[in-house]
Each structure stands twice: as C-alpha cells, then as structure tokens.
mmCIF file of C-alpha atoms in Angstrom:
data_model
loop_
_atom_site.group_PDB
_atom_site.id
_atom_site.type_symbol
_atom_site.label_atom_id
_atom_site.label_comp_id
_atom_site.label_asym_id
_atom_site.label_seq_id
_atom_site.Cartn_x
_atom_site.Cartn_y
_atom_site.Cartn_z
ATOM 1 C CA MET H 30 0.232 0.197 0.427
ATOM 2 C CA SER H 31 1.291 3.342 -0.950
ATOM 3 C CA ALA H 32 2.772 5.521 1.965
ATOM 4 C CA THR H 33 1.117 8.587 0.690
ATOM 5 C CA ILE H 34 -3.135 9.053 0.797
ATOM 6 C CA PRO H 35 -4.069 9.171 -2.644
ATOM 7 C CA ALA H 36 -4.331 11.938 -4.444
ATOM 8 C CA ALA H 37 -8.453 11.809 -4.832
ATOM 9 C CA LEU H 38 -9.083 12.771 -1.238
ATOM 10 C CA PRO H 39 -11.854 14.592 -1.891
ATOM 11 C CA ALA H 40 -14.690 12.716 -2.207
ATOM 12 C CA LEU H 41 -14.539 9.366 -0.118
ATOM 13 C CA ARG H 42 -17.625 7.471 1.455
ATOM 14 C CA LEU H 43 -16.075 5.281 4.294
ATOM 15 C CA HIS H 44 -17.695 2.270 5.391
ATOM 16 C CA ARG H 45 -18.570 2.321 9.160
ATOM 17 C CA GLY H 46 -18.336 -0.112 11.077
ATOM 18 C CA THR H 47 -20.733 -2.583 13.157
ATOM 19 C CA GLY H 48 -20.995 -1.035 16.769
ATOM 20 C CA ARG H 49 -22.378 -3.280 19.558
ATOM 21 C CA ALA H 50 -24.398 -2.399 22.329
ATOM 22 C CA ALA H 51 -22.389 -0.260 25.859
ATOM 23 C CA VAL H 52 -23.474 -1.045 28.977
ATOM 24 C CA PRO H 53 -24.168 0.930 31.821
ATOM 25 C CA GLY H 54 -20.821 1.832 33.382
ATOM 26 C CA PRO H 55 -20.313 1.876 37.604
ATOM 27 C CA GLY H 56 -21.799 3.302 40.175
ATOM 28 C CA ARG H 57 -20.539 5.527 42.823
ATOM 29 C CA GLY H 58 -20.200 4.797 46.653
ATOM 30 C CA GLY H 59 -17.712 5.060 49.746
ATOM 31 C CA ARG H 60 -17.067 4.735 53.021
ATOM 32 C CA ALA H 61 -13.706 5.210 55.526
ATOM 33 C CA GLY H 62 -11.797 2.669 56.515
ATOM 34 C CA GLU H 63 -8.715 1.502 54.571
ATOM 35 C CA PRO H 64 -5.671 1.677 55.965
ATOM 36 C CA ALA H 65 -3.216 3.776 54.225
ATOM 37 C CA ASP H 66 -0.845 2.374 51.081
ATOM 38 C CA THR H 67 2.770 2.277 52.474
ATOM 39 C CA ARG H 68 4.307 0.932 49.144
ATOM 40 C CA TRP H 69 6.799 3.081 47.571
ATOM 41 C CA TYR H 70 6.474 4.516 44.180
ATOM 42 C CA PRO H 71 9.243 6.116 41.914
ATOM 43 C CA ALA H 72 9.885 10.221 42.237
ATOM 44 C CA TYR H 73 10.171 11.901 38.807
ATOM 45 C CA ASP H 74 12.681 14.864 38.604
ATOM 46 C CA ASP H 75 10.704 17.844 38.971
ATOM 47 C CA GLU H 76 7.541 16.374 39.971
ATOM 48 C CA PRO H 77 6.445 15.147 43.279
ATOM 49 C CA ASN H 78 5.305 11.254 44.570
ATOM 50 C CA PRO H 79 2.616 10.641 42.587
ATOM 51 C CA ALA H 80 1.368 8.648 45.289
ATOM 52 C CA GLY H 81 1.420 11.614 47.361
ATOM 53 C CA GLY H 82 3.517 9.628 50.434
ATOM 54 C CA PRO H 83 1.738 7.578 52.819
ATOM 55 C CA GLY H 84 -1.889 8.991 52.206
ATOM 56 C CA GLY H 85 -4.786 10.155 54.206
ATOM 57 C CA PRO H 86 -8.118 8.662 55.366
ATOM 58 C CA ARG H 87 -10.892 7.925 52.593
ATOM 59 C CA GLY H 88 -13.924 10.298 52.051
ATOM 60 C CA PRO H 89 -17.344 9.595 49.903
ATOM 61 C CA VAL H 90 -16.820 8.829 46.362
ATOM 62 C CA GLY H 91 -17.587 10.628 43.655
ATOM 63 C CA PRO H 92 -17.237 13.787 42.112
ATOM 64 C CA GLY H 93 -18.316 15.365 45.558
ATOM 65 C CA GLY H 94 -15.933 14.367 47.619
ATOM 66 C CA PRO H 95 -12.014 15.970 48.035
ATOM 67 C CA GLY H 96 -10.370 15.641 44.740
ATOM 68 C CA GLY H 97 -7.066 14.240 43.278
ATOM 69 C CA GLY H 98 -4.473 14.412 40.835
ATOM 70 C CA PRO H 99 -3.389 12.398 37.705
ATOM 71 C CA PRO H 100 -1.535 9.400 37.573
ATOM 72 C CA PRO H 101 2.178 7.748 36.251
ATOM 73 C CA ARG H 102 2.569 6.646 33.047
ATOM 74 C CA ARG H 103 4.742 6.796 29.824
ATOM 75 C CA ARG H 104 5.158 10.500 28.626
ATOM 76 C CA PRO H 105 3.873 14.444 28.750
ATOM 77 C CA HIS H 106 0.652 15.156 28.717
ATOM 78 C CA TRP H 107 -0.053 16.935 25.535
ATOM 79 C CA ARG H 108 0.772 13.889 23.503
ATOM 80 C CA ARG H 109 -2.763 12.336 24.173
ATOM 81 C CA ILE H 110 -4.491 15.422 23.583
ATOM 82 C CA ALA H 111 -2.664 15.379 20.265
ATOM 83 C CA LEU H 112 -4.040 11.686 19.553
ATOM 84 C CA VAL H 113 -7.776 13.362 19.778
ATOM 85 C CA ALA H 114 -6.759 15.958 17.473
ATOM 86 C CA GLY H 115 -5.318 13.456 15.149
ATOM 87 C CA VAL H 116 -8.402 11.294 15.392
ATOM 88 C CA ALA H 117 -10.699 14.507 14.271
ATOM 89 C CA VAL H 118 -8.692 15.384 11.249
ATOM 90 C CA LEU H 119 -8.067 12.128 10.216
ATOM 91 C CA VAL H 120 -12.038 11.920 9.882
ATOM 92 C CA LEU H 121 -11.660 15.210 7.319
ATOM 93 C CA ALA H 122 -8.602 13.882 6.096
ATOM 94 C CA LEU H 123 -9.885 10.533 4.802
ATOM 95 C CA VAL H 124 -12.844 12.155 3.178
ATOM 96 C CA GLY H 125 -11.566 11.036 -0.589
ATOM 97 C CA GLY H 126 -10.944 7.949 -2.722
ATOM 98 C CA LEU H 127 -11.868 4.680 -3.133
ATOM 99 C CA GLY H 128 -8.079 4.027 -1.806
ATOM 100 C CA ALA H 129 -8.598 5.793 1.335
ATOM 101 C CA TRP H 130 -10.698 3.310 3.442
ATOM 102 C CA PHE H 131 -7.853 0.664 2.643
ATOM 103 C CA TYR H 132 -5.253 3.294 3.749
ATOM 104 C CA ALA H 133 -7.508 4.125 6.953
ATOM 105 C CA ARG H 134 -7.516 0.567 7.776
ATOM 106 C CA SER H 135 -3.796 0.352 7.382
ATOM 107 C CA LEU H 136 -3.764 3.212 9.836
ATOM 108 C CA ASP H 137 -6.186 1.864 12.300
ATOM 109 C CA ASN H 138 -3.937 -1.672 12.310
ATOM 110 C CA ASN H 139 -0.705 0.838 12.408
ATOM 111 C CA MET H 140 -2.033 1.833 16.221
ATOM 112 C CA ALA H 141 -1.005 0.068 19.497
ATOM 113 C CA ARG H 142 -3.551 -1.809 21.416
ATOM 114 C CA THR H 143 -4.330 -2.640 25.150
ATOM 115 C CA ASP H 144 -7.345 -3.592 27.390
ATOM 116 C CA PRO H 145 -8.285 -1.542 30.095
ATOM 117 C CA PHE H 146 -11.784 -2.715 30.492
ATOM 118 C CA SER H 147 -10.893 -6.702 31.367
ATOM 119 C CA GLU H 148 -10.773 -6.433 34.581
ATOM 120 C CA ILE H 149 -13.648 -4.030 35.001
ATOM 121 C CA THR H 150 -16.628 -6.109 35.844
ATOM 122 C CA GLY H 151 -15.176 -8.784 33.738
ATOM 123 C CA GLY H 152 -14.938 -6.954 30.633
ATOM 124 C CA ARG H 153 -17.668 -5.015 28.937
ATOM 125 C CA PRO H 154 -18.814 -4.789 25.099
ATOM 126 C CA ALA H 155 -17.503 -2.139 22.937
ATOM 127 C CA LYS H 156 -19.684 1.289 22.546
ATOM 128 C CA ALA H 157 -20.825 1.573 18.983
ATOM 129 C CA VAL H 158 -19.310 4.558 17.646
ATOM 130 C CA ASN H 159 -22.925 6.075 16.868
ATOM 131 C CA GLY H 160 -24.658 8.228 19.555
ATOM 132 C CA ALA H 161 -23.006 10.072 22.567
ATOM 133 C CA LEU H 162 -19.722 8.812 22.954
ATOM 134 C CA ASN H 163 -17.008 8.887 26.320
ATOM 135 C CA ILE H 164 -13.326 8.701 25.460
ATOM 136 C CA LEU H 165 -10.525 8.969 28.283
ATOM 137 C CA LEU H 166 -7.550 10.610 27.009
ATOM 138 C CA VAL H 167 -3.965 10.563 29.277
ATOM 139 C CA GLY H 168 -1.574 12.079 28.466
ATOM 140 C CA THR H 169 1.975 9.846 29.786
ATOM 141 C CA ASP H 170 5.060 9.562 30.686
ATOM 142 C CA SER H 171 7.831 6.596 31.500
ATOM 143 C CA ARG H 172 11.375 6.329 32.095
ATOM 144 C CA ASP H 173 11.100 3.421 30.415
ATOM 145 C CA PRO H 174 9.295 3.326 26.868
ATOM 146 C CA ASP H 175 8.314 -0.380 26.986
ATOM 147 C CA ALA H 176 7.232 -0.628 30.422
ATOM 148 C CA PRO H 177 3.522 -2.141 30.129
ATOM 149 C CA MET H 178 0.518 0.207 30.166
ATOM 150 C CA ASP H 179 -1.854 -1.906 31.839
ATOM 151 C CA GLN H 180 0.039 -2.508 35.238
ATOM 152 C CA ALA H 181 1.843 -0.639 37.747
ATOM 153 C CA GLY H 182 4.594 0.767 37.083
ATOM 154 C CA GLU H 183 6.693 3.878 36.400
ATOM 155 C CA TRP H 184 3.996 5.672 34.495
ATOM 156 C CA ARG H 185 3.048 9.129 35.347
ATOM 157 C CA ALA H 186 -0.153 11.100 33.712
ATOM 158 C CA ASP H 187 0.637 14.133 33.147
ATOM 159 C CA THR H 188 -2.747 14.636 31.725
ATOM 160 C CA ILE H 189 -6.376 13.063 31.928
ATOM 161 C CA ILE H 190 -9.317 14.665 30.086
ATOM 162 C CA VAL H 191 -12.763 12.954 29.468
ATOM 163 C CA MET H 192 -13.906 13.971 25.964
ATOM 164 C CA HIS H 193 -17.225 14.001 25.607
ATOM 165 C CA ILE H 194 -19.236 13.685 22.176
ATOM 166 C CA PRO H 195 -22.741 14.208 22.253
ATOM 167 C CA ALA H 196 -25.124 11.515 19.750
ATOM 168 C CA ASP H 197 -25.147 14.559 17.129
ATOM 169 C CA HIS H 198 -20.922 14.127 16.760
ATOM 170 C CA LYS H 199 -21.403 17.921 15.764
ATOM 171 C CA GLN H 200 -19.349 19.387 18.997
ATOM 172 C CA ALA H 201 -16.928 17.975 21.420
ATOM 173 C CA TYR H 202 -16.534 19.156 25.199
ATOM 174 C CA LEU H 203 -13.205 17.904 26.858
ATOM 175 C CA VAL H 204 -13.411 17.536 30.709
ATOM 176 C CA SER H 205 -9.524 18.489 32.608
ATOM 177 C CA ILE H 206 -9.472 16.450 35.528
ATOM 178 C CA PRO H 207 -6.403 17.975 37.737
ATOM 179 C CA ARG H 208 -3.809 16.005 37.918
ATOM 180 C CA ASP H 209 -3.605 16.436 41.914
ATOM 181 C CA LEU H 210 -7.475 15.964 42.334
ATOM 182 C CA TYR H 211 -7.541 13.851 45.999
ATOM 183 C CA VAL H 212 -10.234 10.904 45.092
ATOM 184 C CA PRO H 213 -10.785 7.469 45.995
ATOM 185 C CA ILE H 214 -9.124 5.270 44.345
ATOM 186 C CA PRO H 215 -10.092 1.484 44.463
ATOM 187 C CA GLU H 216 -7.822 -0.835 45.380
ATOM 188 C CA SER H 217 -7.937 -2.595 42.266
ATOM 189 C CA ALA H 218 -9.997 -2.400 38.940
ATOM 190 C CA GLY H 219 -12.319 -5.247 39.530
ATOM 191 C CA ALA H 220 -12.874 -3.935 42.788
ATOM 192 C CA GLY H 221 -15.886 -1.960 44.029
ATOM 193 C CA CYS H 222 -15.754 2.045 44.050
ATOM 194 C CA GLU H 223 -15.591 1.989 48.055
ATOM 195 C CA THR H 224 -12.547 -0.251 48.482
ATOM 196 C CA GLY H 225 -9.108 1.984 48.297
ATOM 197 C CA GLN H 226 -8.432 5.135 49.797
ATOM 198 C CA ARG H 227 -8.115 8.850 48.890
ATOM 199 C CA ARG H 228 -5.112 10.000 47.051
ATOM 200 C CA LYS H 229 -3.976 12.099 43.727
ATOM 201 C CA ILE H 230 -5.635 11.027 40.593
ATOM 202 C CA ASN H 231 -2.772 11.041 38.684
ATOM 203 C CA ALA H 232 -1.504 7.833 41.588
ATOM 204 C CA ALA H 233 -4.418 4.787 40.007
ATOM 205 C CA PHE H 234 -1.913 5.411 36.721
ATOM 206 C CA ALA H 235 1.096 4.277 38.974
ATOM 207 C CA PHE H 236 -0.862 1.532 41.309
ATOM 208 C CA GLY H 237 -2.377 -0.035 38.126
ATOM 209 C CA GLY H 238 -1.842 0.957 35.188
ATOM 210 C CA LEU H 239 -4.714 2.010 32.691
ATOM 211 C CA PRO H 240 -7.399 -0.218 34.155
ATOM 212 C CA LEU H 241 -7.559 1.207 37.105
ATOM 213 C CA ALA H 242 -6.734 4.690 35.682
ATOM 214 C CA VAL H 243 -10.273 4.080 34.245
ATOM 215 C CA ARG H 244 -12.047 2.500 37.068
ATOM 216 C CA THR H 245 -10.783 5.807 39.426
ATOM 217 C CA VAL H 246 -12.291 7.893 36.735
ATOM 218 C CA GLU H 247 -15.248 6.045 36.367
ATOM 219 C CA CYS H 248 -15.999 5.567 40.272
ATOM 220 C CA PHE H 249 -15.130 9.887 40.426
ATOM 221 C CA THR H 250 -17.497 10.946 38.057
ATOM 222 C CA ASP H 251 -19.898 7.620 37.609
ATOM 223 C CA VAL H 252 -19.248 8.705 33.630
ATOM 224 C CA HIS H 253 -18.989 5.246 31.141
ATOM 225 C CA ILE H 254 -15.954 5.481 29.420
ATOM 226 C CA ASP H 255 -16.290 3.842 26.309
ATOM 227 C CA HIS H 256 -12.897 4.066 24.866
ATOM 228 C CA VAL H 257 -9.166 5.029 26.186
ATOM 229 C CA MET H 258 -6.666 6.782 24.065
ATOM 230 C CA ALA H 259 -2.855 6.962 25.488
ATOM 231 C CA ILE H 260 -0.191 9.453 23.347
ATOM 232 C CA ASP H 261 3.370 9.786 24.773
ATOM 233 C CA PHE H 262 6.051 12.493 24.712
ATOM 234 C CA ALA H 263 7.947 11.203 21.898
ATOM 235 C CA GLY H 264 4.760 11.403 19.899
ATOM 236 C CA PHE H 265 3.639 14.515 20.862
ATOM 237 C CA LYS H 266 6.731 16.197 19.315
ATOM 238 C CA GLN H 267 6.238 13.644 16.515
ATOM 239 C CA VAL H 268 2.601 14.843 15.637
ATOM 240 C CA THR H 269 3.367 18.691 16.391
ATOM 241 C CA ASP H 270 7.075 18.594 13.742
ATOM 242 C CA ALA H 271 4.568 16.613 11.623
ATOM 243 C CA LEU H 272 2.516 19.501 10.935
ATOM 244 C CA ASP H 273 5.537 21.892 10.804
ATOM 245 C CA GLY H 274 4.876 23.426 14.227
ATOM 246 C CA VAL H 275 2.379 25.329 15.540
ATOM 247 C CA ASP H 276 1.160 29.036 17.181
ATOM 248 C CA LEU H 277 0.928 29.031 20.563
ATOM 249 C CA LYS H 278 -0.124 32.089 22.552
ATOM 250 C CA VAL H 279 2.155 33.168 25.445
ATOM 251 C CA GLU H 280 0.574 35.058 27.864
ATOM 252 C CA ARG H 281 3.857 36.482 30.293
ATOM 253 C CA THR H 282 7.479 36.116 29.142
ATOM 254 C CA ILE H 283 9.185 33.303 31.101
ATOM 255 C CA THR H 284 12.474 31.089 31.311
ATOM 256 C CA SER H 285 12.342 27.372 31.080
ATOM 257 C CA ILE H 286 12.690 25.741 34.032
ATOM 258 C CA HIS H 287 14.195 22.648 32.265
ATOM 259 C CA LYS H 288 17.520 22.484 30.014
ATOM 260 C CA PRO H 289 18.398 24.398 27.874
ATOM 261 C CA TYR H 290 16.285 27.065 29.796
ATOM 262 C CA ARG H 291 15.108 28.535 26.897
ATOM 263 C CA LYS H 292 12.929 32.107 26.744
ATOM 264 C CA PHE H 293 9.208 32.194 26.072
ATOM 265 C CA THR H 294 8.332 36.201 25.073
ATOM 266 C CA LYS H 295 4.904 37.093 25.841
ATOM 267 C CA GLY H 296 2.848 37.253 22.518
ATOM 268 C CA THR H 297 2.503 34.788 19.714
ATOM 269 C CA ASN H 298 5.163 32.271 19.256
ATOM 270 C CA HIS H 299 5.565 29.549 16.368
ATOM 271 C CA MET H 300 6.535 26.665 18.269
ATOM 272 C CA ASN H 301 8.242 23.001 16.500
ATOM 273 C CA GLY H 302 7.298 19.955 18.767
ATOM 274 C CA THR H 303 10.345 20.468 21.473
ATOM 275 C CA GLU H 304 9.555 23.663 22.391
ATOM 276 C CA ALA H 305 5.448 23.247 22.222
ATOM 277 C CA LEU H 306 6.136 20.073 24.851
ATOM 278 C CA ASP H 307 8.389 22.454 26.986
ATOM 279 C CA TRP H 308 6.118 25.326 27.389
ATOM 280 C CA ILE H 309 3.353 23.238 27.573
ATOM 281 C CA ARG H 310 5.120 21.441 30.429
ATOM 282 C CA GLN H 311 5.781 25.657 32.502
ATOM 283 C CA ARG H 312 3.677 25.666 35.943
ATOM 284 C CA LYS H 313 6.174 27.033 38.699
ATOM 285 C CA GLN H 314 6.357 30.389 36.920
ATOM 286 C CA PHE H 315 2.155 31.311 37.152
ATOM 287 C CA PRO H 316 0.041 31.958 39.995
ATOM 288 C CA ASP H 317 -2.466 29.295 39.446
ATOM 289 C CA GLY H 318 0.123 26.762 38.417
ATOM 290 C CA ASP H 319 -1.462 23.651 37.421
ATOM 291 C CA PHE H 320 -4.181 25.410 35.779
ATOM 292 C CA ALA H 321 -2.233 27.358 34.023
ATOM 293 C CA ARG H 322 -0.288 24.334 32.481
ATOM 294 C CA MET H 323 -4.101 22.326 32.107
ATOM 295 C CA ARG H 324 -4.972 26.173 30.022
ATOM 296 C CA HIS H 325 -1.815 25.555 27.747
ATOM 297 C CA GLN H 326 -2.476 22.263 27.386
ATOM 298 C CA GLN H 327 -5.993 23.134 25.399
ATOM 299 C CA ASP H 328 -4.387 26.345 23.840
ATOM 300 C CA PHE H 329 -1.614 23.124 22.149
ATOM 301 C CA LEU H 330 -4.784 21.164 21.183
ATOM 302 C CA ARG H 331 -7.418 23.694 19.761
ATOM 303 C CA ALA H 332 -4.034 25.173 17.532
ATOM 304 C CA LEU H 333 -3.194 21.219 16.457
ATOM 305 C CA MET H 334 -6.598 20.616 15.546
ATOM 306 C CA ASP H 335 -6.957 23.870 13.335
ATOM 307 C CA LYS H 336 -3.548 23.643 11.764
ATOM 308 C CA ALA H 337 -4.114 19.693 10.964
ATOM 309 C CA ALA H 338 -7.495 20.616 9.471
ATOM 310 C CA SER H 339 -5.688 23.348 7.413
ATOM 311 C CA THR H 340 -5.580 24.127 3.631
ATOM 312 C CA GLY H 341 -2.085 23.507 3.843
ATOM 313 C CA THR H 342 -2.306 20.372 5.698
ATOM 314 C CA LEU H 343 -4.945 18.443 3.860
ATOM 315 C CA THR H 344 -4.403 19.385 0.224
ATOM 316 C CA ASN H 345 -0.860 18.443 0.727
ATOM 317 C CA PRO H 346 -0.725 14.138 0.297
ATOM 318 C CA LYS H 347 2.866 13.951 1.886
ATOM 319 C CA LYS H 348 2.453 16.033 4.844
ATOM 320 C CA LEU H 349 -1.245 14.963 5.611
ATOM 321 C CA ASN H 350 0.564 10.793 5.235
ATOM 322 C CA ALA H 351 3.204 12.385 8.163
ATOM 323 C CA PHE H 352 0.739 13.985 9.988
ATOM 324 C CA LEU H 353 -1.653 10.624 10.306
ATOM 325 C CA ARG H 354 1.171 7.932 10.327
ATOM 326 C CA SER H 355 2.876 9.977 13.622
ATOM 327 C CA VAL H 356 -0.816 10.229 15.536
ATOM 328 C CA THR H 357 -0.947 6.497 14.942
ATOM 329 C CA ASP H 358 2.818 5.722 15.689
ATOM 330 C CA ALA H 359 1.991 7.412 18.886
ATOM 331 C CA VAL H 360 -0.969 6.486 20.149
ATOM 332 C CA THR H 361 -1.833 3.146 22.053
ATOM 333 C CA VAL H 362 -5.856 2.503 22.193
ATOM 334 C CA ASP H 363 -8.183 0.021 23.411
ATOM 335 C CA GLN H 364 -9.168 -2.918 21.211
ATOM 336 C CA GLY H 365 -12.359 -1.486 20.364
ATOM 337 C CA PHE H 366 -11.363 1.383 18.828
ATOM 338 C CA SER H 367 -11.857 1.887 15.442
ATOM 339 C CA LEU H 368 -10.153 4.961 13.590
ATOM 340 C CA THR H 369 -12.008 4.448 10.390
ATOM 341 C CA ASP H 370 -15.735 4.658 12.322
ATOM 342 C CA MET H 371 -14.185 7.502 14.084
ATOM 343 C CA ALA H 372 -12.936 9.066 10.721
ATOM 344 C CA VAL H 373 -16.581 9.257 9.288
ATOM 345 C CA GLN H 374 -18.324 10.064 12.766
ATOM 346 C CA PHE H 375 -16.770 12.990 13.695
ATOM 347 C CA ARG H 376 -15.207 14.350 10.286
ATOM 348 C CA ASN H 377 -16.657 17.751 11.023
ATOM 349 C CA LEU H 378 -14.972 18.500 14.274
ATOM 350 C CA ARG H 379 -12.698 21.674 14.121
ATOM 351 C CA GLY H 380 -11.175 23.749 16.764
ATOM 352 C CA GLU H 381 -14.057 26.015 16.818
ATOM 353 C CA ASN H 382 -16.323 22.731 17.932
ATOM 354 C CA LEU H 383 -14.329 21.935 21.295
ATOM 355 C CA THR H 384 -15.409 23.387 24.243
ATOM 356 C CA PHE H 385 -12.710 22.951 27.067
ATOM 357 C CA VAL H 386 -13.943 22.575 30.574
ATOM 358 C CA THR H 387 -12.210 22.391 33.782
ATOM 359 C CA SER H 388 -13.854 19.891 36.592
ATOM 360 C CA PRO H 389 -15.202 21.898 38.969
ATOM 361 C CA HIS H 390 -13.235 22.062 42.099
ATOM 362 C CA LEU H 391 -12.710 24.731 45.314
ATOM 363 C CA GLY H 392 -8.976 25.011 44.860
ATOM 364 C CA SER H 393 -5.657 23.766 46.613
ATOM 365 C CA GLN H 394 -5.676 22.688 50.242
ATOM 366 C CA THR H 395 -3.217 20.666 52.307
ATOM 367 C CA ILE H 396 -4.458 17.327 53.580
ATOM 368 C CA ASN H 397 -2.420 14.971 55.561
ATOM 369 C CA GLY H 398 0.511 17.156 54.891
ATOM 370 C CA GLU H 399 0.530 17.464 50.991
ATOM 371 C CA SER H 400 -1.435 20.058 48.627
ATOM 372 C CA VAL H 401 -4.172 18.420 46.871
ATOM 373 C CA VAL H 402 -7.421 19.604 45.028
ATOM 374 C CA VAL H 403 -10.119 19.130 46.091
ATOM 375 C CA SER H 404 -13.382 18.951 44.305
ATOM 376 C CA ASP H 405 -16.358 20.930 44.217
ATOM 377 C CA ARG H 406 -18.904 18.206 45.191
ATOM 378 C CA GLU H 407 -22.234 19.557 43.974
ATOM 379 C CA LYS H 408 -20.942 21.480 40.802
ATOM 380 C CA ALA H 409 -19.260 18.407 39.635
ATOM 381 C CA LEU H 410 -21.849 16.282 40.009
ATOM 382 C CA THR H 411 -24.044 18.201 37.953
ATOM 383 C CA MET H 412 -21.913 18.495 35.480
ATOM 384 C CA TYR H 413 -21.081 14.456 34.843
ATOM 385 C CA ARG H 414 -24.472 14.000 35.635
ATOM 386 C CA ALA H 415 -25.306 15.924 32.330
ATOM 387 C CA MET H 416 -22.657 14.159 30.189
ATOM 388 C CA SER H 417 -24.175 11.073 31.167
ATOM 389 C CA ALA H 418 -27.471 12.174 30.450
ATOM 390 C CA ASP H 419 -25.791 14.175 27.126
ATOM 391 C CA THR H 420 -27.078 16.991 28.194
ATOM 392 C CA MET H 421 -24.020 19.075 28.428
ATOM 393 C CA ALA H 422 -24.805 22.142 26.105
ATOM 394 C CA ASP H 423 -27.829 23.006 28.742
ATOM 395 C CA TRP H 424 -25.078 22.584 31.376
ATOM 396 C CA MET H 425 -22.517 24.933 29.801
ATOM 397 C CA GLN H 426 -25.553 27.234 29.573
ATOM 398 C CA ALA H 427 -26.386 27.333 32.807
ATOM 399 C CA ASN H 428 -22.520 27.279 34.196
ATOM 400 C CA LYS H 429 -20.705 29.820 32.128
ATOM 401 C CA PRO H 430 -16.675 28.919 32.560
ATOM 402 C CA SER H 431 -14.810 30.863 35.086
ATOM 403 C CA THR H 432 -11.616 32.935 33.686
ATOM 404 C CA THR H 433 -9.760 32.060 36.799
ATOM 405 C CA GLY H 434 -9.029 28.435 35.845
ATOM 406 C CA ASN H 435 -11.990 27.106 38.324
ATOM 407 C CA GLY H 436 -13.887 25.397 35.752
#
C-alpha cells in the first residue's frame, strides 16, 4: 500500500463499522476506613511522588469528595491530546478516494492496542460509534518506553481528560481533571468503588496502569468510559513536527525551568514539537500553577486541530500522510477503538467545535501534609450527570466557565 494518501482525497465515503451495545458504567459509593498504602513508588525529576506519600483518610466516592491528581505513566500530557486531534482531523482527511478506505485501515492497524476494560466487571462490550461517546484521554510519561501500560509501574499521567461527544457529533466537550485532584482510588480495577483510599488521581496510573485509571475516573465521575486513548511524550513532538509546528499564545515572558532554559516571550510564538512540549509543561512561573498548564494544554489541542484541518495540510498528501502516521505511531488505544469509524462520524469537528472545561473544584488545600486539589462536590456531580445524560450543552449554558481556571 502506498505510503501517501491517494490524490483524490476529496470525495470518499468510508464504510461504517458495526458497533456493539454499551453497558452501564460503575456507580459511586464509598466509606471511610482502610489503612494507607505504604508501598514505595518512584519519584520523578520535577514532580512529587504521584502516590502523595503515605496517604490519608478516604471520603465519599464520586465528584463530590475531595479531589486528586493524575496517574503516572509513559510520556507527557499533550501527546494524548494530540491523539484526539489526530482522530478528528483524520476524519476530515480521509474523505476521499476509494483507496482512502484501505489507507485508513492500515492506519487503524498501525496503532498499539491495550485492554483497559478486561478487569472491570469482567470486561464490557465495545460502544457503537453512533450515539454519544465518552473517551478517556491520558497523557503519559515513562522513563522506560517499553513499560506496559496495563499494570503498575513507572508511568505517570500528566494529563487526564474526559472527552464527551454528544449524539449529534457536532461538538466535543473536553473536561480536564486536575492531576492533583484528591479522589478515592479503588484497590484494583476489578474492585468496588468503596474500596481503597484517597490519593491524588494521577497515582491511579502508577498503582494499576490504564485499567485502574479507567476504574478510578468512572468511580469519581459515574460516567461510563467507552474508549481510551493514550499518547506518549516522544509522540507529541513527532505529531507537532509533522505539521511544521503550531502557533501558541504566550501570556507572559518566562524562562523554562527545564534545560536548555529557553525563553518564551509574551505574544504569539511559533513552536516546533520540542518547544511546544516545553511550554505546556511550565507551571511554577504562573500564579495558578497547574491550572495554567491545563489552559496551555487546551490551547495546544485547539491549535493542533486547526493546523491539521487547514488547507495546507489536507491538500498536501505528503504532509497529511506524515501527520496521520505520526499520530497512529504515538497512540495506544483500546481493542474496540476503530479509527475508520471515528473518521466518518467526527469528520466535521474543528477547533471551534471544542469546548474546554475544568472539572469543578474548590482549589488547593493541604491534607495530611500534602497539597491537593479538592473537588466542588455539588457542581461536579451536576456536570457529570449532564455528561451521562448527554445534556452538556444545557449545563454549559447554565454554568458559564470561569476565567480563573476554576472550571
């Protein structure tokens, strides 16, 4: 099969795969009790131990309890986001030529696969692409690129996003979950939501890989996760460079805390993959720390999608092929994920169709000697219920996002 997309990209009708029925996600529950987990987990260069120390008392499960932070994993956060962008853009890109169908299949087969659902209630049927869809996006980082994603290890999750796509597929809502959100983490992916103890949410990935990360997010939100996508650090740079970089707005002049300590000047900056990755990792130079970093991640995702959907990319077979190949090389998805189905269903998504939200919270507090982010119980419950009921547009109308980064 040719390495480039057929020249006749303009008029394709991709075949839709057959979906399977979804089953309800796990409910919430919770009680106080268990002793803290005293196992040792590796720390990283510029981040605290994701496990957050010996741990503290657990509270009620669900968005209403004190929040937590993202799990450990493979490479930085922005990469997973790039993956979503890639999928949406792929949809646009693959609208052309009979050969595009086979090309899409080759891309689908090129993605790494994992099974994050096997331990959850004995597995679950894959969700059909038609109808509303909830996708867990995880940005990962690992010192060992060959470390397995489906079990405990030296992974850390720098980014956790629940992407909700309504049944009409005309919009996408991306809810960023602060990695320091203090939440109940079940004892295992197959355990009940009331087991385990409270930790920062990013510890779930370190404790049990993607399966436990999925279970923790479902217990906290009570939202059924249909698919999982993870993208690694190296992949993020590759995807960005395949698009010849992106333009990102820098709100204040800062010097990076990472070597080679590059300077970011206030204004719009054109960045390659390495520069963009460095920029979206910065947090200590901003008054709102991690929340500034989440905003920059969201800005990056929007810029990436817009660049990928631009005429300059879609009309250049070589550039488009490089972008799509870089996305599929960098991504790990669940067994039921179909790139061709996604491409057909989400072909109209653009940057302006994305709405970014931060999981409602009450800001940072010190609990058991560590700084954590505490969830806004009532507001979070209302938002995640709207997601489950596919009424996010109504919730957004009633709850205009704050400009303070407080979701």
